[in-house]
Amino acid sequence: MTALDPALVASDVFGTLLDVRAGSYAAFERILARANAAHVDVKAFWEAWEHANIRRYREPYRPYKAICADSLAETLAAHGLDADGAERSIGEYFAAFADMPLYPDVARTFARLGAKRRLAVVSNIDDDLFAVTRVAKEFDFAIVATAERARGYKPDGALFRHLIAQAAKLGIDSTAILHMGQSQFTDLPGAKPLGLRVAWINRRGVALSPDVPAPDWILPDIAGVADLIGD
């Protein structure tokens, strides 16, 4: 494979293909309202909750739903709020999955990439939650690598090792895989130590942390990946 000719293009889902933040803020507003905390900034609360999730991804495997519930309880408690209803309240977030919007560049980029290359998704998610998303319903993938199937998560590498193993069954070596993902704290530490090439999709224009492996490319959207590879 040359730098611009991968056989398999893999993608993170939430934040890369689906606008998870915009698609879940309303759910978290309802969660905070249940906790009598409508005054709490929903965006800051969401980011604290997500960082709690990322920390738990390094622990022994548990379903994503359980991780999210525990992280919600922790984040509520850290804000001095009642955490007793966290397991029930997190259902508001899961219910939002079916309506999470695709980023505008996704359909046309997958059409370009999929014309000549195989596509895969790599996601820290349970199978049933992924199945209701527009990504699962609207696109075909040669490989669907979920945390449930891998019995592990990004960033510890388990999910990417699962991707590499599935690709090998299709006759695709790891050197022929290009991964695109938006999370510098899960995609880069998970993929780069295994030798995968990674395009960091920096849709929000945030600074790259010095504590994560450097990506091969930094792009503002996934359309840039198709332009990088060419037709």
GROMACS .gro file of C-alpha atoms in nm:
model
  231
    1MET     CA    1   0.000   0.000   0.000
    2THR     CA    2   0.117   0.349  -0.074
    3ALA     CA    3   0.036   0.628   0.169
    4LEU     CA    4  -0.263   0.720  -0.046
    5ASP     CA    5  -0.399   0.379  -0.145
    6PRO     CA    6  -0.551   0.185   0.149
    7ALA     CA    7  -0.750  -0.131   0.088
    8LEU     CA    8  -0.970  -0.068   0.392
    9VAL     CA    9  -1.087   0.264   0.532
   10ALA     CA   10  -1.211   0.236   0.889
   11SER     CA   11  -1.398   0.503   1.077
   12ASP     CA   12  -1.497   0.594   1.426
   13VAL     CA   13  -1.872   0.661   1.448
   14PHE     CA   14  -1.971   0.905   1.720
   15GLY     CA   15  -1.821   1.247   1.661
   16THR     CA   16  -1.676   1.139   1.328
   17LEU     CA   17  -1.985   1.030   1.133
   18LEU     CA   18  -2.262   1.123   1.376
   19ASP     CA   19  -2.283   1.457   1.556
   20VAL     CA   20  -2.305   1.298   1.901
   21ARG     CA   21  -2.284   1.622   2.093
   22ALA     CA   22  -2.558   1.806   1.909
   23GLY     CA   23  -2.757   1.483   1.897
   24SER     CA   24  -2.748   1.424   2.271
   25TYR     CA   25  -2.751   1.764   2.442
   26ALA     CA   26  -3.131   1.764   2.458
   27ALA     CA   27  -3.124   1.423   2.627
   28PHE     CA   28  -2.875   1.549   2.882
   29GLU     CA   29  -3.086   1.856   2.945
   30ARG     CA   30  -3.368   1.618   3.041
   31ILE     CA   31  -3.129   1.418   3.258
   32LEU     CA   32  -3.024   1.734   3.441
   33ALA     CA   33  -3.384   1.845   3.477
   34ARG     CA   34  -3.466   1.512   3.645
   35ALA     CA   35  -3.185   1.584   3.888
   36ASN     CA   36  -3.324   1.932   3.958
   37ALA     CA   37  -3.012   2.076   3.797
   38ALA     CA   38  -3.136   2.268   3.495
   39HIS     CA   39  -2.891   2.543   3.598
   40VAL     CA   40  -2.588   2.322   3.518
   41ASP     CA   41  -2.419   2.391   3.183
   42VAL     CA   42  -2.516   2.090   2.974
   43LYS     CA   43  -2.212   2.107   2.745
   44ALA     CA   44  -1.962   2.115   3.031
   45PHE     CA   45  -2.153   1.836   3.207
   46TRP     CA   46  -2.148   1.626   2.890
   47GLU     CA   47  -1.771   1.665   2.852
   48ALA     CA   48  -1.713   1.563   3.215
   49TRP     CA   49  -1.934   1.259   3.164
   50GLU     CA   50  -1.748   1.163   2.846
   51HIS     CA   51  -1.409   1.185   3.018
   52ALA     CA   52  -1.545   0.952   3.287
   53ASN     CA   53  -1.644   0.710   3.010
   54ILE     CA   54  -1.296   0.723   2.855
   55ARG     CA   55  -1.136   0.639   3.187
   56ARG     CA   56  -1.364   0.335   3.223
   57TYR     CA   57  -1.279   0.210   2.875
   58ARG     CA   58  -0.944   0.098   3.015
   59GLU     CA   59  -1.108  -0.124   3.278
   60PRO     CA   60  -1.209  -0.489   3.223
   61TYR     CA   61  -1.484  -0.513   2.962
   62ARG     CA   62  -1.839  -0.426   3.054
   63PRO     CA   63  -2.123  -0.325   2.821
   64TYR     CA   64  -2.128   0.034   2.705
   65LYS     CA   65  -2.466   0.091   2.868
   66ALA     CA   66  -2.324  -0.001   3.209
   67ILE     CA   67  -2.023   0.225   3.159
   68CYS     CA   68  -2.243   0.518   3.062
   69ALA     CA   69  -2.467   0.470   3.365
   70ASP     CA   70  -2.174   0.453   3.606
   71SER     CA   71  -2.012   0.758   3.448
   72LEU     CA   72  -2.338   0.948   3.477
   73ALA     CA   73  -2.369   0.861   3.846
   74GLU     CA   74  -2.010   0.978   3.901
   75THR     CA   75  -2.064   1.304   3.712
   76LEU     CA   76  -2.389   1.380   3.892
   77ALA     CA   77  -2.221   1.317   4.226
   78ALA     CA   78  -1.925   1.536   4.131
   79HIS     CA   79  -2.172   1.820   4.071
   80GLY     CA   80  -2.332   1.762   4.410
   81LEU     CA   81  -2.643   1.608   4.256
   82ASP     CA   82  -2.847   1.299   4.342
   83ALA     CA   83  -2.702   1.005   4.148
   84ASP     CA   84  -2.955   0.742   4.254
   85GLY     CA   85  -3.152   0.762   3.928
   86ALA     CA   86  -2.853   0.751   3.692
   87GLU     CA   87  -2.921   0.404   3.553
   88ARG     CA   88  -3.275   0.503   3.461
   89SER     CA   89  -3.189   0.853   3.340
   90ILE     CA   90  -2.916   0.741   3.100
   91GLY     CA   91  -3.191   0.586   2.890
   92GLU     CA   92  -3.265   0.938   2.765
   93TYR     CA   93  -2.926   0.932   2.595
   94PHE     CA   94  -2.969   0.589   2.442
   95ALA     CA   95  -3.310   0.688   2.308
   96ALA     CA   96  -3.144   0.968   2.112
   97PHE     CA   97  -2.928   0.735   1.902
   98ALA     CA   98  -3.184   0.679   1.627
   99ASP     CA   99  -3.210   1.051   1.555
  100MET     CA  100  -2.845   1.154   1.584
  101PRO     CA  101  -2.763   1.348   1.267
  102LEU     CA  102  -2.499   1.251   1.016
  103TYR     CA  103  -2.244   1.517   0.938
  104PRO     CA  104  -2.314   1.666   0.592
  105ASP     CA  105  -2.000   1.519   0.433
  106VAL     CA  106  -2.060   1.157   0.534
  107ALA     CA  107  -2.285   1.025   0.256
  108ARG     CA  108  -2.087   1.169  -0.034
  109THR     CA  109  -1.754   1.071   0.122
  110PHE     CA  110  -1.861   0.711   0.176
  111ALA     CA  111  -1.988   0.701  -0.181
  112ARG     CA  112  -1.644   0.806  -0.302
  113LEU     CA  113  -1.446   0.581  -0.070
  114GLY     CA  114  -1.672   0.279  -0.109
  115ALA     CA  115  -1.652   0.280  -0.487
  116LYS     CA  116  -1.304   0.127  -0.480
  117ARG     CA  117  -1.230   0.036  -0.119
  118ARG     CA  118  -1.380  -0.163   0.163
  119LEU     CA  119  -1.523   0.026   0.456
  120ALA     CA  120  -1.532  -0.052   0.826
  121VAL     CA  121  -1.658   0.111   1.144
  122VAL     CA  122  -1.482   0.093   1.480
  123SER     CA  123  -1.693   0.204   1.774
  124ASN     CA  124  -1.701   0.191   2.154
  125ILE     CA  125  -2.062   0.076   2.153
  126ASP     CA  126  -2.302  -0.213   2.214
  127ASP     CA  127  -2.435  -0.385   1.902
  128ASP     CA  128  -2.799  -0.298   1.963
  129LEU     CA  129  -2.724   0.070   2.009
  130PHE     CA  130  -2.519   0.084   1.690
  131ALA     CA  131  -2.795  -0.097   1.499
  132VAL     CA  132  -3.046   0.187   1.547
  133THR     CA  133  -2.814   0.460   1.417
  134ARG     CA  134  -2.836   0.611   1.072
  135VAL     CA  135  -2.483   0.489   1.006
  136ALA     CA  136  -2.591   0.127   1.050
  137LYS     CA  137  -2.911   0.171   0.853
  138GLU     CA  138  -2.783   0.372   0.558
  139PHE     CA  139  -2.439   0.227   0.479
  140ASP     CA  140  -2.284  -0.114   0.417
  141PHE     CA  141  -1.958  -0.213   0.581
  142ALA     CA  142  -1.718  -0.501   0.523
  143ILE     CA  143  -1.637  -0.497   0.895
  144VAL     CA  144  -1.839  -0.374   1.193
  145ALA     CA  145  -1.606  -0.366   1.492
  146THR     CA  146  -1.791  -0.282   1.813
  147ALA     CA  147  -1.673  -0.299   2.171
  148GLU     CA  148  -1.925  -0.576   2.229
  149ARG     CA  149  -1.776  -0.791   1.954
  150ALA     CA  150  -1.418  -0.714   2.055
  151ARG     CA  151  -1.494  -0.746   2.429
  152GLY     CA  152  -1.287  -0.434   2.474
  153TYR     CA  153  -1.261  -0.068   2.393
  154LYS     CA  154  -1.051   0.205   2.247
  155PRO     CA  155  -0.806   0.336   2.371
  156ASP     CA  156  -0.645   0.019   2.510
  157GLY     CA  157  -0.615  -0.138   2.165
  158ALA     CA  158  -0.858  -0.428   2.202
  159LEU     CA  159  -1.102  -0.285   1.950
  160PHE     CA  160  -0.832  -0.215   1.693
  161ARG     CA  161  -0.682  -0.560   1.738
  162HIS     CA  162  -1.029  -0.696   1.661
  163LEU     CA  163  -1.041  -0.478   1.347
  164ILE     CA  164  -0.701  -0.604   1.235
  165ALA     CA  165  -0.804  -0.967   1.292
  166GLN     CA  166  -1.124  -0.922   1.092
  167ALA     CA  167  -0.937  -0.748   0.813
  168ALA     CA  168  -0.690  -1.036   0.795
  169LYS     CA  169  -0.983  -1.271   0.727
  170LEU     CA  170  -1.051  -1.059   0.418
  171GLY     CA  171  -0.689  -1.080   0.312
  172ILE     CA  172  -0.613  -0.723   0.420
  173ASP     CA  173  -0.293  -0.657   0.610
  174SER     CA  174  -0.283  -0.396   0.885
  175THR     CA  175  -0.050  -0.185   0.669
  176ALA     CA  176  -0.336  -0.149   0.420
  177ILE     CA  177  -0.577   0.001   0.674
  178LEU     CA  178  -0.641   0.372   0.715
  179HIS     CA  179  -0.844   0.475   1.020
  180MET     CA  180  -1.023   0.806   1.060
  181GLY     CA  181  -1.144   0.917   1.401
  182GLN     CA  182  -1.226   1.230   1.596
  183SER     CA  183  -1.120   1.132   1.947
  184GLN     CA  184  -0.757   1.208   2.013
  185PHE     CA  185  -0.791   1.034   2.348
  186THR     CA  186  -0.927   0.702   2.217
  187ASP     CA  187  -0.854   0.671   1.844
  188LEU     CA  188  -0.491   0.785   1.853
  189PRO     CA  189  -0.374   0.587   2.161
  190GLY     CA  190  -0.570   0.284   2.042
  191ALA     CA  191  -0.457   0.270   1.681
  192LYS     CA  192  -0.114   0.427   1.648
  193PRO     CA  193   0.078   0.186   1.879
  194LEU     CA  194  -0.051  -0.099   1.660
  195GLY     CA  195   0.101   0.061   1.351
  196LEU     CA  196  -0.222   0.179   1.191
  197ARG     CA  197  -0.227   0.497   0.989
  198VAL     CA  198  -0.468   0.747   1.137
  199ALA     CA  199  -0.633   1.061   1.008
  200TRP     CA  200  -0.746   1.265   1.306
  201ILE     CA  201  -1.077   1.426   1.212
  202ASN     CA  202  -1.063   1.747   1.410
  203ARG     CA  203  -1.412   1.879   1.338
  204ARG     CA  204  -1.415   2.103   1.646
  205GLY     CA  205  -1.074   2.259   1.588
  206VAL     CA  206  -0.933   2.161   1.927
  207ALA     CA  207  -0.564   2.151   2.015
  208LEU     CA  208  -0.378   1.822   1.991
  209SER     CA  209  -0.268   1.704   2.334
  210PRO     CA  210   0.104   1.636   2.380
  211ASP     CA  211   0.006   1.323   2.574
  212VAL     CA  212  -0.130   1.129   2.274
  213PRO     CA  213   0.047   0.974   1.974
  214ALA     CA  214   0.066   1.206   1.676
  215PRO     CA  215  -0.172   1.127   1.389
  216ASP     CA  216  -0.048   1.083   1.034
  217TRP     CA  217  -0.286   1.352   0.911
  218ILE     CA  218  -0.504   1.617   1.074
  219LEU     CA  219  -0.816   1.699   0.874
  220PRO     CA  220  -1.125   1.910   0.945
  221ASP     CA  221  -1.371   1.649   0.813
  222ILE     CA  222  -1.386   1.308   0.648
  223ALA     CA  223  -1.422   1.461   0.302
  224GLY     CA  224  -1.056   1.544   0.345
  225VAL     CA  225  -0.977   1.171   0.366
  226ALA     CA  226  -1.136   1.107   0.027
  227ASP     CA  227  -0.942   1.402  -0.117
  228LEU     CA  228  -0.621   1.269   0.041
  229ILE     CA  229  -0.666   0.925  -0.113
  230GLY     CA  230  -0.807   1.039  -0.446
  231ASP     CA  231  -1.036   0.844  -0.679
   0.00000   0.00000   0.00000
